[in-house]
Amino acid sequence: MTSRRSPSQEQVPAQEHAASQPQEHTASQEHAASQEQAAAKEHAAAAVQAECPLRLRISGVWKGYGRREVLRGADLSVPAGALVGVVGENGAGKSTLLRLAVGELAPDRGTVARTASVGYCPQRAVLNDTLTVGQHLRLFRTAYRLPDLDRAGELMDLLAFTGCRDQQAGSLSGGTRQKLNLLLALMHDPDLLVLDEPYQGFDWDTHQRFWRLAGRLRDKGRSIVVVSHLLHDLEHFDAVGRLREGRIESEGHH
């Protein structure tokens, strides 16, 4: 005996199919909107990249000393007009990262690309204790092929040590030695500044003078990388990277 469905039973699947069509249409619209938003973000990122070209790119860098791997695939990108902080525990590899950034060290693996003139302020001042401040300035003027020392004079005013030109470096206090160390890195007005705890030994007034100078340079389009261990410095950075276990973890924008 053949069973027959009632008209109402036969209409149910058709009704369900009809009801499902708007849902499918809505899902496709949401997917299309999501794709449009992703494309817009990529376009905006590309526009920012075009306006702010990278001055420094460290990609997948490894560096070890003997059997100890200090950096294990570290990445860092620094665009024009950015003030970037690098933080981390003692021994994390911050100074090694900066020495790689300026070409003082070669990576074991990975690449380091610079597209700008560089000014490097190492953690320990590299000065000749027998030379005066003025002699250091004249020596570096020759090395940088500068026409004059006007820029150096401006920096001496900004860092408040104009009365030290005739003093030998060996007679300077720790803070004043560091001022000279920083000045020698900045006096040729480079596009990329790499500074390893540049304000060691500074008093509070000079510390504040340094950050005003750094902000002014950033606003002029310079790229600045600063290693810091002071929590109250973080507010000055546009972005912060924390070096942990050989890699740089972004801590976002400030």
mmCIF file of C-alpha atoms in Angstrom:
data_model
loop_
_atom_site.group_PDB
_atom_site.id
_atom_site.type_symbol
_atom_site.label_atom_id
_atom_site.label_comp_id
_atom_site.label_asym_id
_atom_site.label_seq_id
_atom_site.Cartn_x
_atom_site.Cartn_y
_atom_site.Cartn_z
ATOM 1 C CA MET A 1 0.000 0.000 0.000
ATOM 2 C CA THR A 2 1.478 3.342 -1.020
ATOM 3 C CA SER A 3 1.470 6.164 1.523
ATOM 4 C CA ARG A 4 0.747 9.666 0.346
ATOM 5 C CA ARG A 5 1.896 12.915 1.989
ATOM 6 C CA SER A 6 -0.559 15.611 2.736
ATOM 7 C CA PRO A 7 -0.093 18.936 0.910
ATOM 8 C CA SER A 8 1.031 20.551 4.159
ATOM 9 C CA GLN A 9 3.794 17.935 4.621
ATOM 10 C CA GLU A 10 5.111 18.475 1.077
ATOM 11 C CA GLN A 11 5.318 22.235 1.586
ATOM 12 C CA VAL A 12 7.530 22.077 4.696
ATOM 13 C CA PRO A 13 10.874 21.403 2.917
ATOM 14 C CA ALA A 14 10.133 24.153 0.404
ATOM 15 C CA GLN A 15 9.321 26.554 3.210
ATOM 16 C CA GLU A 16 12.542 25.626 5.049
ATOM 17 C CA HIS A 17 14.574 26.158 1.853
ATOM 18 C CA ALA A 18 12.947 29.521 1.282
ATOM 19 C CA ALA A 19 13.650 30.532 4.878
ATOM 20 C CA SER A 20 17.318 29.540 4.576
ATOM 21 C CA GLN A 21 17.975 31.738 1.541
ATOM 22 C CA PRO A 22 18.017 35.115 3.387
ATOM 23 C CA GLN A 23 20.432 33.626 5.984
ATOM 24 C CA GLU A 24 22.806 32.443 3.260
ATOM 25 C CA HIS A 25 22.569 35.832 1.575
ATOM 26 C CA THR A 26 23.329 37.605 4.857
ATOM 27 C CA ALA A 27 26.351 35.349 5.479
ATOM 28 C CA SER A 28 27.763 36.112 2.031
ATOM 29 C CA GLN A 29 27.269 39.838 2.620
ATOM 30 C CA GLU A 30 29.128 39.626 5.939
ATOM 31 C CA HIS A 31 31.956 37.694 4.294
ATOM 32 C CA ALA A 32 32.220 40.288 1.514
ATOM 33 C CA ALA A 33 32.222 43.122 4.067
ATOM 34 C CA SER A 34 34.945 41.354 6.048
ATOM 35 C CA GLN A 35 37.066 41.015 2.908
ATOM 36 C CA GLU A 36 36.546 44.711 2.113
ATOM 37 C CA GLN A 37 37.612 45.695 5.642
ATOM 38 C CA ALA A 38 40.735 43.520 5.401
ATOM 39 C CA ALA A 39 41.610 45.053 2.032
ATOM 40 C CA ALA A 40 41.091 48.550 3.456
ATOM 41 C CA LYS A 41 43.424 47.781 6.368
ATOM 42 C CA GLU A 42 46.087 46.450 4.000
ATOM 43 C CA HIS A 43 45.725 49.553 1.838
ATOM 44 C CA ALA A 44 46.038 51.818 4.888
ATOM 45 C CA ALA A 45 49.111 49.914 6.096
ATOM 46 C CA ALA A 46 50.689 50.220 2.649
ATOM 47 C CA ALA A 47 49.961 53.957 2.646
ATOM 48 C CA VAL A 48 51.616 54.371 6.054
ATOM 49 C CA GLN A 49 54.580 52.325 4.841
ATOM 50 C CA ALA A 50 54.918 54.557 1.791
ATOM 51 C CA GLU A 51 54.747 57.723 3.896
ATOM 52 C CA CYS A 52 57.068 56.342 6.599
ATOM 53 C CA PRO A 53 59.726 54.204 4.905
ATOM 54 C CA LEU A 54 61.710 51.852 7.105
ATOM 55 C CA ARG A 55 65.090 53.123 8.225
ATOM 56 C CA LEU A 56 66.014 49.879 9.977
ATOM 57 C CA ARG A 57 64.778 46.325 9.492
ATOM 58 C CA ILE A 58 66.119 43.425 11.543
ATOM 59 C CA SER A 59 64.671 40.137 10.293
ATOM 60 C CA GLY A 60 65.026 36.718 11.911
ATOM 61 C CA VAL A 61 68.387 37.516 13.465
ATOM 62 C CA TRP A 62 70.294 34.952 15.484
ATOM 63 C CA LYS A 63 73.462 35.742 17.415
ATOM 64 C CA GLY A 64 75.405 33.642 19.859
ATOM 65 C CA TYR A 65 78.602 33.732 21.871
ATOM 66 C CA GLY A 66 80.076 30.269 21.994
ATOM 67 C CA ARG A 67 77.270 27.899 22.908
ATOM 68 C CA ARG A 68 75.037 30.636 24.285
ATOM 69 C CA GLU A 69 72.392 31.890 21.876
ATOM 70 C CA VAL A 70 71.604 35.497 22.829
ATOM 71 C CA LEU A 71 69.254 36.337 19.955
ATOM 72 C CA ARG A 72 67.024 33.663 18.459
ATOM 73 C CA GLY A 73 65.062 34.986 15.525
ATOM 74 C CA ALA A 74 64.736 38.616 16.625
ATOM 75 C CA ASP A 75 62.749 41.039 14.437
ATOM 76 C CA LEU A 76 62.630 44.822 14.657
ATOM 77 C CA SER A 77 61.345 47.422 12.183
ATOM 78 C CA VAL A 78 61.875 51.155 12.686
ATOM 79 C CA PRO A 79 60.124 53.580 10.307
ATOM 80 C CA ALA A 80 60.966 57.207 9.695
ATOM 81 C CA GLY A 81 59.759 59.584 12.399
ATOM 82 C CA ALA A 82 59.483 56.961 15.142
ATOM 83 C CA LEU A 83 60.842 56.776 18.671
ATOM 84 C CA VAL A 84 61.158 53.087 19.536
ATOM 85 C CA GLY A 85 62.113 51.641 22.905
ATOM 86 C CA VAL A 86 63.847 48.307 23.508
ATOM 87 C CA VAL A 87 63.517 46.936 27.024
ATOM 88 C CA GLY A 88 64.425 43.688 28.747
ATOM 89 C CA GLU A 89 66.250 42.158 31.662
ATOM 90 C CA ASN A 90 69.996 42.439 32.103
ATOM 91 C CA GLY A 91 71.701 39.968 29.798
ATOM 92 C CA ALA A 92 68.693 39.688 27.498
ATOM 93 C CA GLY A 93 70.769 40.841 24.523
ATOM 94 C CA LYS A 94 69.762 44.501 24.158
ATOM 95 C CA SER A 95 73.285 45.809 23.560
ATOM 96 C CA THR A 96 73.990 42.933 21.178
ATOM 97 C CA LEU A 97 70.863 43.848 19.218
ATOM 98 C CA LEU A 98 72.007 47.471 18.877
ATOM 99 C CA ARG A 99 75.533 46.499 17.857
ATOM 100 C CA LEU A 100 73.988 44.350 15.130
ATOM 101 C CA ALA A 101 71.715 47.235 14.123
ATOM 102 C CA VAL A 102 74.661 49.549 13.414
ATOM 103 C CA GLY A 103 76.887 46.899 11.806
ATOM 104 C CA GLU A 104 79.380 46.560 14.639
ATOM 105 C CA LEU A 105 78.504 42.862 14.815
ATOM 106 C CA ALA A 106 77.416 40.472 12.051
ATOM 107 C CA PRO A 107 74.432 38.155 12.640
ATOM 108 C CA ASP A 108 74.937 34.394 12.628
ATOM 109 C CA ARG A 109 71.657 34.124 10.733
ATOM 110 C CA GLY A 110 69.070 36.575 9.499
ATOM 111 C CA THR A 111 69.430 40.011 7.927
ATOM 112 C CA VAL A 112 69.955 43.616 9.019
ATOM 113 C CA ALA A 113 69.056 46.369 6.539
ATOM 114 C CA ARG A 114 69.699 50.081 7.061
ATOM 115 C CA THR A 115 68.565 52.744 4.610
ATOM 116 C CA ALA A 116 69.863 55.852 6.362
ATOM 117 C CA SER A 117 72.908 57.482 7.920
ATOM 118 C CA VAL A 118 73.500 56.191 11.446
ATOM 119 C CA GLY A 119 74.461 57.742 14.761
ATOM 120 C CA TYR A 120 75.425 55.246 17.482
ATOM 121 C CA CYS A 121 75.783 55.963 21.172
ATOM 122 C CA PRO A 122 77.180 52.847 22.893
ATOM 123 C CA GLN A 123 76.507 52.107 26.525
ATOM 124 C CA ARG A 124 80.133 52.749 27.431
ATOM 125 C CA ALA A 125 81.644 55.972 26.156
ATOM 126 C CA VAL A 126 84.478 55.408 23.696
ATOM 127 C CA LEU A 127 86.617 58.463 24.387
ATOM 128 C CA ASN A 128 90.321 59.281 24.449
ATOM 129 C CA ASP A 129 90.996 60.470 27.985
ATOM 130 C CA THR A 130 94.017 62.525 26.883
ATOM 131 C CA LEU A 131 92.028 64.618 24.383
ATOM 132 C CA THR A 132 89.933 67.625 25.337
ATOM 133 C CA VAL A 133 86.247 67.918 24.525
ATOM 134 C CA GLY A 134 87.097 70.399 21.773
ATOM 135 C CA GLN A 135 89.660 68.041 20.264
ATOM 136 C CA HIS A 136 87.071 65.257 20.179
ATOM 137 C CA LEU A 137 84.677 67.573 18.343
ATOM 138 C CA ARG A 138 87.285 68.560 15.764
ATOM 139 C CA LEU A 139 88.304 64.929 15.256
ATOM 140 C CA PHE A 140 84.728 63.843 14.633
ATOM 141 C CA ARG A 141 84.073 66.885 12.454
ATOM 142 C CA THR A 142 86.806 65.578 10.159
ATOM 143 C CA ALA A 143 85.475 62.011 10.339
ATOM 144 C CA TYR A 144 81.948 63.154 9.475
ATOM 145 C CA ARG A 145 83.217 65.675 6.881
ATOM 146 C CA LEU A 146 81.241 68.507 8.432
ATOM 147 C CA PRO A 147 81.781 72.088 7.236
ATOM 148 C CA ASP A 148 81.683 73.478 10.789
ATOM 149 C CA LEU A 149 80.826 72.696 14.405
ATOM 150 C CA ASP A 150 77.610 74.712 14.550
ATOM 151 C CA ARG A 151 75.465 71.637 15.157
ATOM 152 C CA ALA A 152 77.809 70.452 17.912
ATOM 153 C CA GLY A 153 77.541 73.858 19.576
ATOM 154 C CA GLU A 154 73.739 73.696 19.500
ATOM 155 C CA LEU A 155 73.802 70.263 21.122
ATOM 156 C CA MET A 156 76.193 71.470 23.824
ATOM 157 C CA ASP A 157 73.700 74.215 24.648
ATOM 158 C CA LEU A 158 70.796 71.769 24.693
ATOM 159 C CA LEU A 159 72.644 69.329 26.957
ATOM 160 C CA ALA A 160 74.075 72.115 29.146
ATOM 161 C CA PHE A 161 77.808 71.524 28.990
ATOM 162 C CA THR A 162 79.137 74.471 27.008
ATOM 163 C CA GLY A 163 81.942 75.255 29.457
ATOM 164 C CA CYS A 164 83.852 71.993 29.001
ATOM 165 C CA ARG A 165 85.598 72.449 25.636
ATOM 166 C CA ASP A 166 89.084 72.753 27.134
ATOM 167 C CA GLN A 167 88.745 69.919 29.628
ATOM 168 C CA GLN A 168 90.335 66.552 28.982
ATOM 169 C CA ALA A 169 87.860 63.699 28.690
ATOM 170 C CA GLY A 170 89.631 61.874 31.505
ATOM 171 C CA SER A 171 88.804 64.676 33.942
ATOM 172 C CA LEU A 172 85.078 64.760 33.183
ATOM 173 C CA SER A 173 82.428 63.404 35.537
ATOM 174 C CA GLY A 174 80.522 60.306 34.481
ATOM 175 C CA GLY A 175 77.460 62.295 33.464
ATOM 176 C CA THR A 176 79.478 64.799 31.420
ATOM 177 C CA ARG A 177 81.395 61.994 29.688
ATOM 178 C CA GLN A 178 78.038 60.565 28.679
ATOM 179 C CA LYS A 179 76.930 63.944 27.339
ATOM 180 C CA LEU A 180 80.012 63.979 25.117
ATOM 181 C CA ASN A 181 79.363 60.371 24.092
ATOM 182 C CA LEU A 182 75.821 61.314 23.037
ATOM 183 C CA LEU A 183 76.905 64.516 21.299
ATOM 184 C CA LEU A 184 79.415 62.629 19.135
ATOM 185 C CA ALA A 185 76.583 60.331 17.969
ATOM 186 C CA LEU A 186 74.284 63.251 17.108
ATOM 187 C CA MET A 187 76.547 65.997 15.757
ATOM 188 C CA HIS A 188 76.281 64.915 12.094
ATOM 189 C CA ASP A 189 72.455 64.905 12.319
ATOM 190 C CA PRO A 190 71.913 61.292 11.167
ATOM 191 C CA ASP A 191 68.532 59.956 10.050
ATOM 192 C CA LEU A 192 68.788 56.858 12.278
ATOM 193 C CA LEU A 193 69.869 57.138 15.917
ATOM 194 C CA VAL A 194 70.729 54.001 17.882
ATOM 195 C CA LEU A 195 71.203 54.840 21.555
ATOM 196 C CA ASP A 196 72.135 52.338 24.264
ATOM 197 C CA GLU A 197 70.985 53.787 27.610
ATOM 198 C CA PRO A 198 72.261 57.196 26.481
ATOM 199 C CA TYR A 199 71.435 59.070 29.689
ATOM 200 C CA GLN A 200 73.455 57.023 32.188
ATOM 201 C CA GLY A 201 74.833 59.349 34.824
ATOM 202 C CA PHE A 202 72.578 62.263 33.834
ATOM 203 C CA ASP A 203 70.952 64.340 36.532
ATOM 204 C CA TRP A 204 67.188 64.803 36.333
ATOM 205 C CA ASP A 205 67.413 68.109 34.464
ATOM 206 C CA THR A 206 69.675 66.651 31.763
ATOM 207 C CA HIS A 207 67.514 63.527 31.604
ATOM 208 C CA GLN A 208 64.520 65.729 30.785
ATOM 209 C CA ARG A 209 66.590 67.727 28.290
ATOM 210 C CA PHE A 210 67.473 64.477 26.523
ATOM 211 C CA TRP A 211 63.831 63.472 26.086
ATOM 212 C CA ARG A 212 62.876 66.910 24.791
ATOM 213 C CA LEU A 213 65.702 66.624 22.268
ATOM 214 C CA ALA A 214 64.635 63.100 21.279
ATOM 215 C CA GLY A 215 61.044 64.248 20.753
ATOM 216 C CA ARG A 216 62.197 67.183 18.639
ATOM 217 C CA LEU A 217 64.339 64.911 16.452
ATOM 218 C CA ARG A 218 61.462 62.457 16.027
ATOM 219 C CA ASP A 219 59.164 65.287 14.972
ATOM 220 C CA LYS A 220 61.748 66.262 12.331
ATOM 221 C CA GLY A 221 61.484 62.761 10.855
ATOM 222 C CA ARG A 222 64.466 61.104 12.503
ATOM 223 C CA SER A 223 64.229 57.460 13.560
ATOM 224 C CA ILE A 224 65.397 56.749 17.106
ATOM 225 C CA VAL A 225 65.974 53.444 18.889
ATOM 226 C CA VAL A 226 66.644 53.693 22.624
ATOM 227 C CA VAL A 227 67.508 50.918 25.045
ATOM 228 C CA SER A 228 65.992 51.760 28.422
ATOM 229 C CA HIS A 229 65.529 50.104 31.783
ATOM 230 C CA LEU A 230 63.501 52.890 33.403
ATOM 231 C CA LEU A 231 59.743 52.371 33.647
ATOM 232 C CA HIS A 232 58.952 56.086 33.596
ATOM 233 C CA ASP A 233 60.668 56.365 30.191
ATOM 234 C CA LEU A 234 58.068 54.194 28.477
ATOM 235 C CA GLU A 235 55.659 57.105 28.067
ATOM 236 C CA HIS A 236 58.092 58.754 25.646
ATOM 237 C CA PHE A 237 58.065 55.924 23.095
ATOM 238 C CA ASP A 238 55.826 55.479 20.084
ATOM 239 C CA ALA A 239 56.331 51.720 20.350
ATOM 240 C CA VAL A 240 58.122 49.369 22.728
ATOM 241 C CA GLY A 241 59.688 45.977 22.046
ATOM 242 C CA ARG A 242 60.564 43.694 24.942
ATOM 243 C CA LEU A 243 63.512 41.385 24.364
ATOM 244 C CA ARG A 244 62.738 38.030 25.967
ATOM 245 C CA GLU A 245 64.330 34.644 25.297
ATOM 246 C CA GLY A 246 66.088 35.975 22.217
ATOM 247 C CA ARG A 247 63.021 37.423 20.527
ATOM 248 C CA ILE A 248 61.353 40.831 20.525
ATOM 249 C CA GLU A 249 57.769 40.936 21.754
ATOM 250 C CA SER A 250 55.796 44.026 20.833
ATOM 251 C CA GLU A 251 54.243 45.830 23.773
ATOM 252 C CA GLY A 252 52.231 48.075 21.488
ATOM 253 C CA HIS A 253 52.065 51.818 21.066
ATOM 254 C CA HIS A 254 52.199 54.339 23.887
#
